[in-house]
XYZ file of C-alpha atoms in Angstrom:
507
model
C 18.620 8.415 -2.171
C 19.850 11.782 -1.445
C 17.825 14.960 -1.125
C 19.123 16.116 -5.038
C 18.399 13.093 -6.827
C 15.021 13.233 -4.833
C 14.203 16.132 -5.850
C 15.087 15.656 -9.677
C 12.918 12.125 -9.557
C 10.553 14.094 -8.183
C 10.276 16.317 -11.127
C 11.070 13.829 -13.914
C 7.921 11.424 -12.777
C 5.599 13.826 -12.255
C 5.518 16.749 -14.322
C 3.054 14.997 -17.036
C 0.563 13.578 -14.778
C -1.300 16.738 -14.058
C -0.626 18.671 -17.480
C -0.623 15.261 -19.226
C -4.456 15.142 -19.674
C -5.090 18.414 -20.841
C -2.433 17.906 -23.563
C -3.803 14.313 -24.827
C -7.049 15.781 -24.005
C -9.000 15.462 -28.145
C -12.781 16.443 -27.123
C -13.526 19.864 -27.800
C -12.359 22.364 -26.130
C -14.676 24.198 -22.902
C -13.644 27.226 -23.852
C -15.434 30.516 -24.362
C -16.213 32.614 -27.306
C -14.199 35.890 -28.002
C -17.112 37.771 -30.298
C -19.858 36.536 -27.064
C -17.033 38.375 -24.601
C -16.811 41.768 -26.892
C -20.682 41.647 -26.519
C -20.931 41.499 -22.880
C -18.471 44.530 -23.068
C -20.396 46.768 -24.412
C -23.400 45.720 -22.315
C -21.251 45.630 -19.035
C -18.192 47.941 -20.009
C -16.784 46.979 -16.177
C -16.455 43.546 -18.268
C -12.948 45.945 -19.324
C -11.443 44.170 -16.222
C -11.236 41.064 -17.853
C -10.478 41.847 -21.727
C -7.307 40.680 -23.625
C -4.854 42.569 -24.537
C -4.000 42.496 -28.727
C -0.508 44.091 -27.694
C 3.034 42.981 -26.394
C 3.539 46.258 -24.433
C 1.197 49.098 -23.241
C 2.569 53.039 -22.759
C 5.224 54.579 -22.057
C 2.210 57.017 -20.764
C 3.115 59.901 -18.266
C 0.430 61.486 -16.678
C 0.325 64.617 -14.187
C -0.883 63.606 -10.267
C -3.932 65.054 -8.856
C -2.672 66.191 -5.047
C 0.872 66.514 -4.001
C 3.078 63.318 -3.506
C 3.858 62.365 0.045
C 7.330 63.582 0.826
C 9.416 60.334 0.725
C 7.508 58.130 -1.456
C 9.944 57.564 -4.214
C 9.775 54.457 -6.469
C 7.466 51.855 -8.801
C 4.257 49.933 -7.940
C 5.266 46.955 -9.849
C 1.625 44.908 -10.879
C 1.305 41.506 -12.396
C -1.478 39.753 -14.276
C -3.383 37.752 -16.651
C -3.496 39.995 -19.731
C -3.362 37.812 -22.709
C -6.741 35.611 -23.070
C -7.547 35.172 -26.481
C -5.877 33.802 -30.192
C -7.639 32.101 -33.041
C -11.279 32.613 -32.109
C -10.635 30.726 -28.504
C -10.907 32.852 -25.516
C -9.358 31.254 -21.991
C -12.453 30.036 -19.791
C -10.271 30.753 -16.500
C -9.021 33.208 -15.374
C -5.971 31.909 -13.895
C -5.215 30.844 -17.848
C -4.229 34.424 -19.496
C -0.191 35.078 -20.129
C 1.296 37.276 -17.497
C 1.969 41.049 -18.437
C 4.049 42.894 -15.768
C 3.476 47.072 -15.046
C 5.193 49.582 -13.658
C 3.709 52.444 -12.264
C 6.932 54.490 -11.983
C 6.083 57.699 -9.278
C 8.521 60.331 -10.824
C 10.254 63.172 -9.011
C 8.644 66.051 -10.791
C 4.665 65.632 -9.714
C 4.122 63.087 -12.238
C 3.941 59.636 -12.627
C 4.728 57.330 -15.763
C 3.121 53.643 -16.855
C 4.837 51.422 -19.058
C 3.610 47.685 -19.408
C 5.093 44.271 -20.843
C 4.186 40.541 -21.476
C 6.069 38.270 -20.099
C 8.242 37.023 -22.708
C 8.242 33.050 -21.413
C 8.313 30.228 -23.496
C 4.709 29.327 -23.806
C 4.061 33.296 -25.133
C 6.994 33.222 -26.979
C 5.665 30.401 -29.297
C 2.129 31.018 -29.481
C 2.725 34.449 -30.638
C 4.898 32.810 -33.273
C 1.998 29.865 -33.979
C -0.647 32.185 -33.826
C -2.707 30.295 -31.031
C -2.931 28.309 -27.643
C -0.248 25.508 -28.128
C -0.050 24.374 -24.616
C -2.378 23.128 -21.518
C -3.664 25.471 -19.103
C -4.846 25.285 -15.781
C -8.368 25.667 -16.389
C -9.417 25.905 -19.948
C -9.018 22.292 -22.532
C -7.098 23.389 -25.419
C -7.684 21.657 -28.356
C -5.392 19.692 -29.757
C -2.251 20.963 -27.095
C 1.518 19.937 -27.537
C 2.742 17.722 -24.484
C 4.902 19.529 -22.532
C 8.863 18.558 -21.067
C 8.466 20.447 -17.779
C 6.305 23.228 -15.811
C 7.944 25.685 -17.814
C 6.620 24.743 -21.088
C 3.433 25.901 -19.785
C 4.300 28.599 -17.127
C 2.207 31.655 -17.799
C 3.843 34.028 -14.765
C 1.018 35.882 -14.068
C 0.004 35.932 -11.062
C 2.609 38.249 -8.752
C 6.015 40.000 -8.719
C 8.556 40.441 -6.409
C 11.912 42.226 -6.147
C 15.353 40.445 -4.508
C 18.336 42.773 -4.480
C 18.042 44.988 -7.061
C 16.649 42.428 -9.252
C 12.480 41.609 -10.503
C 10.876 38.181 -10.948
C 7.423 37.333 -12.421
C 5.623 34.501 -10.201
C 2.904 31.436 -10.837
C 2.067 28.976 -8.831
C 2.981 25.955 -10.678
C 6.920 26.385 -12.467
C 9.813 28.303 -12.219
C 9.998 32.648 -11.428
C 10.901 34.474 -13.902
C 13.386 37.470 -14.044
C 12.596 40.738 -15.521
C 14.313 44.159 -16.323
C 13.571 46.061 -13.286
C 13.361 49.379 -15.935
C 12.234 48.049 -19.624
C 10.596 45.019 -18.046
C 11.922 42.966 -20.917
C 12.314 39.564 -19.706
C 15.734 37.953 -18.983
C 14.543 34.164 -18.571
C 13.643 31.713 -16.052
C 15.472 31.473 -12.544
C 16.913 27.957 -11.555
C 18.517 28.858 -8.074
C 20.212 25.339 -8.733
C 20.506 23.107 -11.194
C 18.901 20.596 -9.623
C 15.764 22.398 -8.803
C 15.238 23.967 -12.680
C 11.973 24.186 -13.387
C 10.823 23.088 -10.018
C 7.191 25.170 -8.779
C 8.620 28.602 -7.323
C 5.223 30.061 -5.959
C 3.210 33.477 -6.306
C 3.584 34.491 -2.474
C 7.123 34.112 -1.001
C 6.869 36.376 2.291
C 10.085 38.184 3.437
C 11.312 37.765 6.744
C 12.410 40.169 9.028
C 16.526 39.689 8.129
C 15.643 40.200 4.518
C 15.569 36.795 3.542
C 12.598 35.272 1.172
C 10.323 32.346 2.166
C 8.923 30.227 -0.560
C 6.631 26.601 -1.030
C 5.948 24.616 -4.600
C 3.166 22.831 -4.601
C 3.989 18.834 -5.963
C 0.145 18.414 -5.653
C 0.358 20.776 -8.993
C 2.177 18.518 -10.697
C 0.184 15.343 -9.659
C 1.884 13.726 -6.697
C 1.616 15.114 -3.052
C 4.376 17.377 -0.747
C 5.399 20.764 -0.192
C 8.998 21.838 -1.769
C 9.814 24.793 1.168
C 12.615 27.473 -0.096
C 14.726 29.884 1.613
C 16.308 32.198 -0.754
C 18.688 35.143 0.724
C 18.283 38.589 1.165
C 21.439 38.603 -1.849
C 19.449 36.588 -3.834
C 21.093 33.388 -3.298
C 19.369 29.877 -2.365
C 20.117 29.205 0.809
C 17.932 26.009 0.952
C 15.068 23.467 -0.404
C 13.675 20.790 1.517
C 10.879 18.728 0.770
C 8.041 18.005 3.385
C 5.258 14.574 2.085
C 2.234 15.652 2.845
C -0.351 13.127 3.905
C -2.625 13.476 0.611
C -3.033 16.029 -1.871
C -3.914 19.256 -1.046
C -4.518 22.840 -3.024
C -2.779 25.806 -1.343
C -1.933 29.053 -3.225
C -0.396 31.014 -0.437
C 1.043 30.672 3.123
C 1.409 32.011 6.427
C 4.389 33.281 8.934
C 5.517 34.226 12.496
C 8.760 35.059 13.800
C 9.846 31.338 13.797
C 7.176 29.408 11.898
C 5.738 28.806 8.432
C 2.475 27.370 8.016
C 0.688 25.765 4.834
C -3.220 24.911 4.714
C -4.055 22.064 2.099
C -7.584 22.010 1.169
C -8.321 18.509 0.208
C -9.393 17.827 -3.401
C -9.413 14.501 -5.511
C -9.266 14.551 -9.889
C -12.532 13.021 -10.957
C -11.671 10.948 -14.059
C -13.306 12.660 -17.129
C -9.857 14.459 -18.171
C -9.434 17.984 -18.840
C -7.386 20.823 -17.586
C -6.464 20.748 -14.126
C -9.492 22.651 -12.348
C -11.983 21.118 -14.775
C -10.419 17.923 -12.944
C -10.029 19.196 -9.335
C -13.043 18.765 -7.124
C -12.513 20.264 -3.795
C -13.281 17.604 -1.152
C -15.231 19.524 1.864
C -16.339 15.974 3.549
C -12.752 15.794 4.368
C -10.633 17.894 7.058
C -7.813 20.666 5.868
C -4.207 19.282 6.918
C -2.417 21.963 8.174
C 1.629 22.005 8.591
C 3.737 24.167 10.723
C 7.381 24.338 9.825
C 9.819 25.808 12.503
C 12.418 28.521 10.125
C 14.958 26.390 11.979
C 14.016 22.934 10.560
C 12.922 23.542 7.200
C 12.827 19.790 6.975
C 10.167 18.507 9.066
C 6.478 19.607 9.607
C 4.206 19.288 13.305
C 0.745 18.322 11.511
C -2.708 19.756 12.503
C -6.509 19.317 11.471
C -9.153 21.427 11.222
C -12.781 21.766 8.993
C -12.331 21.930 5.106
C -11.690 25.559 4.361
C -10.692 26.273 0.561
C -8.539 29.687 0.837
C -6.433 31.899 -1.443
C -4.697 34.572 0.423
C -3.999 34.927 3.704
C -3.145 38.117 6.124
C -1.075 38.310 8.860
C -0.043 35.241 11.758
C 1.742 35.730 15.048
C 3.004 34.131 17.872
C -0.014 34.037 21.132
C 0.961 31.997 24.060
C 1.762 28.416 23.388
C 0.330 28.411 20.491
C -0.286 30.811 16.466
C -2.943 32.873 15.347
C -3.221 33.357 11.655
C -5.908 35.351 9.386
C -7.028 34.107 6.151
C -9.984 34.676 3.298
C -12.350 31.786 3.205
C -14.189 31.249 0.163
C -17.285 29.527 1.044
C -19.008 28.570 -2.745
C -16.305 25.484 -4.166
C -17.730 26.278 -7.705
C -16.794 29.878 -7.094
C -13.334 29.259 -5.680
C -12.253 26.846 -8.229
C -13.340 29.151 -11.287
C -13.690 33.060 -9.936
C -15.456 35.205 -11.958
C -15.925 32.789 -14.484
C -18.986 34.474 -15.922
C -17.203 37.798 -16.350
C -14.713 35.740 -18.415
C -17.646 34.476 -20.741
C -19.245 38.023 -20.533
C -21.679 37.002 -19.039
C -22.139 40.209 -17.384
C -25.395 39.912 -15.598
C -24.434 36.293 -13.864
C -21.129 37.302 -12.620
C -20.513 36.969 -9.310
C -17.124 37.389 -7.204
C -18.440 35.039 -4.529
C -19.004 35.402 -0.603
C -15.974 35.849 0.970
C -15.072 36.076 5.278
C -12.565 36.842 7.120
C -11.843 33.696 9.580
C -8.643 33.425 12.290
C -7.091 29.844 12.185
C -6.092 29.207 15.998
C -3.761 26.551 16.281
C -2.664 25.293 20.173
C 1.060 24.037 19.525
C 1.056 22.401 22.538
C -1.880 19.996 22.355
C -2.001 19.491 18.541
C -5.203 21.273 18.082
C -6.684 23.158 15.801
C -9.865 25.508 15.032
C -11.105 28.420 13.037
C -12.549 31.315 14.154
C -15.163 33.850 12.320
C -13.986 37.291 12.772
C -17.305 38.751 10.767
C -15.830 40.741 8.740
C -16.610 39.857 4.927
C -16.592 40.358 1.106
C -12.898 41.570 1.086
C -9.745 39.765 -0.943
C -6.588 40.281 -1.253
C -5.358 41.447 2.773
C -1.963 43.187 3.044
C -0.557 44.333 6.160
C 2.707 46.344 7.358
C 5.064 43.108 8.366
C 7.391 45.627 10.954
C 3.869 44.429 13.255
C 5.133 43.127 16.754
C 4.939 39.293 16.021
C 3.138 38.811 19.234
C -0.004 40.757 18.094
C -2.607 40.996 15.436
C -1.625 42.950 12.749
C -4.103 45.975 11.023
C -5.371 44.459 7.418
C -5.661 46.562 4.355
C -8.192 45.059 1.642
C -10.397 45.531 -1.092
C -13.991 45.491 0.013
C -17.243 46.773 -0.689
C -19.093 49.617 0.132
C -22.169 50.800 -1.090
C -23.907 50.334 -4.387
C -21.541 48.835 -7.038
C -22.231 48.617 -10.857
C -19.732 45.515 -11.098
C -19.740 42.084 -8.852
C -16.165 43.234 -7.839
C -14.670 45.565 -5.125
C -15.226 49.011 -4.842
C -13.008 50.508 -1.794
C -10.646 49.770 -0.021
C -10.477 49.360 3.867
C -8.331 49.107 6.942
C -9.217 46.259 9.562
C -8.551 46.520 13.141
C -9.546 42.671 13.839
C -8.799 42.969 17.421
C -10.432 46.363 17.734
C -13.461 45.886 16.184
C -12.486 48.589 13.952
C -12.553 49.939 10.347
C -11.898 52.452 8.411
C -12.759 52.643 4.639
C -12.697 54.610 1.581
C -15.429 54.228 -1.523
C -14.068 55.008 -4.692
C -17.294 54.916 -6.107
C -20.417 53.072 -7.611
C -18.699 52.212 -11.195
C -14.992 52.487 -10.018
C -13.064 48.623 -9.448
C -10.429 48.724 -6.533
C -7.719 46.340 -6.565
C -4.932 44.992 -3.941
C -3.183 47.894 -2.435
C 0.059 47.293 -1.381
C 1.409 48.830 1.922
C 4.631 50.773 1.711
C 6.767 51.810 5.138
C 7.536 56.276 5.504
C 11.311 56.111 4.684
C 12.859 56.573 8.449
C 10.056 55.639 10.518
C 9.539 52.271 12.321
C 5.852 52.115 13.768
C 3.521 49.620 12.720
C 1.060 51.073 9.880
C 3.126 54.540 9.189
C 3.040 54.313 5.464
C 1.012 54.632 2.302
C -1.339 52.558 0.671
C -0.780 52.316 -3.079
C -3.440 50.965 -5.250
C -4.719 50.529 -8.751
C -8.097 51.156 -10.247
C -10.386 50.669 -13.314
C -12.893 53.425 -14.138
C -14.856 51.485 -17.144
C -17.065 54.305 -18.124
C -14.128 56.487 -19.176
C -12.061 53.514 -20.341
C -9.056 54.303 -18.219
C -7.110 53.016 -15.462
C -5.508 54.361 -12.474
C -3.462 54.875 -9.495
C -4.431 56.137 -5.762
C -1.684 57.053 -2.453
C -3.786 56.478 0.398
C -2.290 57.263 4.340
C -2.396 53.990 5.781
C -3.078 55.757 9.641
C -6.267 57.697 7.472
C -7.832 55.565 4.979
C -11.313 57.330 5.602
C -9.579 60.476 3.817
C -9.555 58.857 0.929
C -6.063 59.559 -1.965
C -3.632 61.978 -1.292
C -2.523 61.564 -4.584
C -4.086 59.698 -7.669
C -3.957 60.134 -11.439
C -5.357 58.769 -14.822
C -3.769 56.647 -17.683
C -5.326 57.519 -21.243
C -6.349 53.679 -21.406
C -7.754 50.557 -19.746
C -5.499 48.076 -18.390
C -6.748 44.046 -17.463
C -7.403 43.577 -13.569
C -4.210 42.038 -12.667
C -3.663 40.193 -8.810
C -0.474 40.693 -7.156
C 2.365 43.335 -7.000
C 4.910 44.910 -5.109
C 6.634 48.416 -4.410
C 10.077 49.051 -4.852
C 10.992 52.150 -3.239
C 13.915 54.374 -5.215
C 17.380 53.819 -3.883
């Protein structure tokens, strides 16, 4: 069989296994109460993080900046998220679950900066706003009575990240296709299918660009109920340059990846579906007993995979990796409670405010000796960060400096507080508190226009002060994070905690 009609087998004989349940799911629904959530909110207002939205857009708001704008930083923070949680007196119990809403945080010429904010107008949204409430599975909440669906898509809530590809804006999830969206209005213009073959096919939340401009990208099959990786290569014009499939030797969860100069690499944390039904992480039980299977893909033959092993490690996001020797360093967040890193924050999205917990986080190096097919992790001690960003112009034959959300100090909320840079190497760190009732999210590293040294840039953020219901936006210099903004200003409201985004500097 050829690698096309592979690929659209692939698609056609597993796309109900793993949504399947949910939607012939008839028990009640585990699902959480709306009037228990607005409750917690006014006991815990940092509980703000994690309300729904009631509208399709938020803003246009334009708001002066407190301190001057760095001289070159021109352009959007583009922010992506679960927004919309709740319809019909049923409130998502995950919060992976909630429809995607895309923002841009547009840094104007003229010492201000402007918000605007949009759902993402996919099919799922599309026809529960018509119905009125939840038609369709999702990943972690049973929906009561739910429509089958024909493909990922039917489901796809693009929530989770953004990314921009020559001049044009895509919303990402893990499990279906990316979809595009007006880099200005942020009205959405549909689902990609970079070929027909491949439509619908799972286009993941963390492609990683390479250093020729080109965009590196996995699907996960284990999402859809069978095992392998689908690896992409998309062009720095936006064009699919290639898919290949990998099998992968059982099924394994992976959200993001890694990369050097010539390799990717993809850790599957082993998990098996007990058999009691329900949405997909009601189903998945992580499987610690059992070794992570870890592939390494050479850029150059996309096809084929040199296989490692190493202890169970169940991981979201990952930092930087680079080339040491014979053999790849790479730096990733473990999450060490399973119950926590299935379901984060799941109290916070019961509001249950005084349960919540964000779980333990570290900071571990995944050494990997190409030569003699081993592999081990390392503790680097650093902990309770998410998120890690770095400047990718790094040498790729050295650790790269991490920029994360941590915490520092007392906190009113079970979430991060400040943000900090990470010399692994070094030993050293630099950090900024925001404050005790202030929550820091990612912030995304952006390059000075003109220079090229590692780490000469900005760090742009976004913030959520519950006590004056508002969110916000802090410049940071990347070389000086213990100075704390250069630059930061106020919306007149509260936006939901999103996860991923990306900058897109003014042409």
């Amino acid at each position: 069989m050829d690698r096309r009609r592979f690929l659209r087998t692939l698609i056609s004989s597993t796309a109900g296994l793993a949504l399947g349940a949910a939607a012939l799911r008839s028990a009640p629904a585990f699902a959480n109460d709306p009037a228990q959530f607005a409750e917690g909110v006014q006991a815990h207002p940092w509980l703000l993080g994690w309300r729904s939205v009631t509208s399709e857009t938020l803003g246009p708001a334009t708001v002066d900046l407190q301190g001057r704008l760095p001289t070159g930083l021109a352009g959007t923070l583009y922010r992506n998220g679960p927004a919309w949680s709740e319809r019909n007196g049923l409130r998502y119990d995950h919060w992976f679950d909630g429809d995607g809403m895309v923002h841009g945080w547009h840094f104007n010429g003229d010492g201000t900066l402007s918000h605007r904010a949009r759902m993402v107008a996919t099919p799922k949204f599309t026809r529960e706003q018509k119905a009125g409430r939840f038609l369709y599975p999702a990943t972690g909440t049973s929906i009561p009575n739910a429509q089958a669906v024909r493909n990922n898509d039917d489901a796809n809530v693009a929530n989770t990240s953004v990314i921009g590809i020559n001049g044009r804006l895509f919303a990402l999830c893990e499990s279906g296709s990316a979809f595009e969206v007006h880099p200005d209005t942020l009205d959405t213009l549909g689902p990609v299918t970079w070929r027909p073959d491949l439509a619908a096919l799972p286009f993941s939340a963390h492609p990683l660009v390479d250093r020729d401009g080109s965009l590196w990208n996995f699907g996960s099959i284990s999402l859809l109920g069978g095992a392998g990786l689908l690896v992409w290569h998309i062009g720095k014009d936006g064009q699919l340059r290639s898919a290949n499939v990998i099998q992968t030797p059982e099924r394994g969860y992976l959200h993001a990846f890694a990369m050097t100069d010539q390799h990717l690499v993809f850790v599957l944390a082993p998990f098996d579906f007990n058999a009691a039904g329900g949405s997909f992480f009601e189903r998945m039980q992580f499987a610690p007993q059992r070794p992570a299977r870890i592939a390494v893909v050479a850029k150059d033959a996309p096809d084929k995979a040199q296989w490692f092993e190493a202890p169970f490690a169940a991981i979201y996001h990952f930092g930087d990796a680079y080339q040491r020797g014979d053999g790849i360093v790479l730096r990733a967040v473990r999450r060490d409670n399973m119950d926590e890193a299935r379901s984060p924050m799941k109290e916070a999205m019961a509001g249950d405010g005084a349960h919540a917990s964000n779980g333990r986080t570290s900071l571990v190096e995944l050494h990997l000796d190409m030569r003699r097919g081993k592999a081990h992790w390392q503790d680097t001690g650093i902990s309770t960060i998410e998120f890690p960003l770095f400047d990718p112009r790094t040498a790729g034959n050295r650790g790269a400096r991490l920029y994360a959300p941590t915490v520092e100090g007392p906190a009113t909320a079970p979430y991060f507080n400040a943000v900090a840079a990470f010399d692994v190497d070094r030993g050293r760190r630099q950090v900024w508190r925001y404050g005790t009732d202030i929550l820091a999210e990612e912030h995304v590293f952006v390059p000075r226009p003109g220079s090229r040294d590692a780490d000469d840039g900005w760090l742009v953020g976004t913030l959520l002060d519950p006590v004056n219901a508002r969110s916000g936006i802090a410049v940071l210099d990347a070389r000086h994070v213990q100075d704390g903004p250069v630059v930061q200003a106020w919306l007149p409201y509260a936006v939901p905690l999103g996860f991923h985004g990306t900058f897109v500097a003014r042409s």
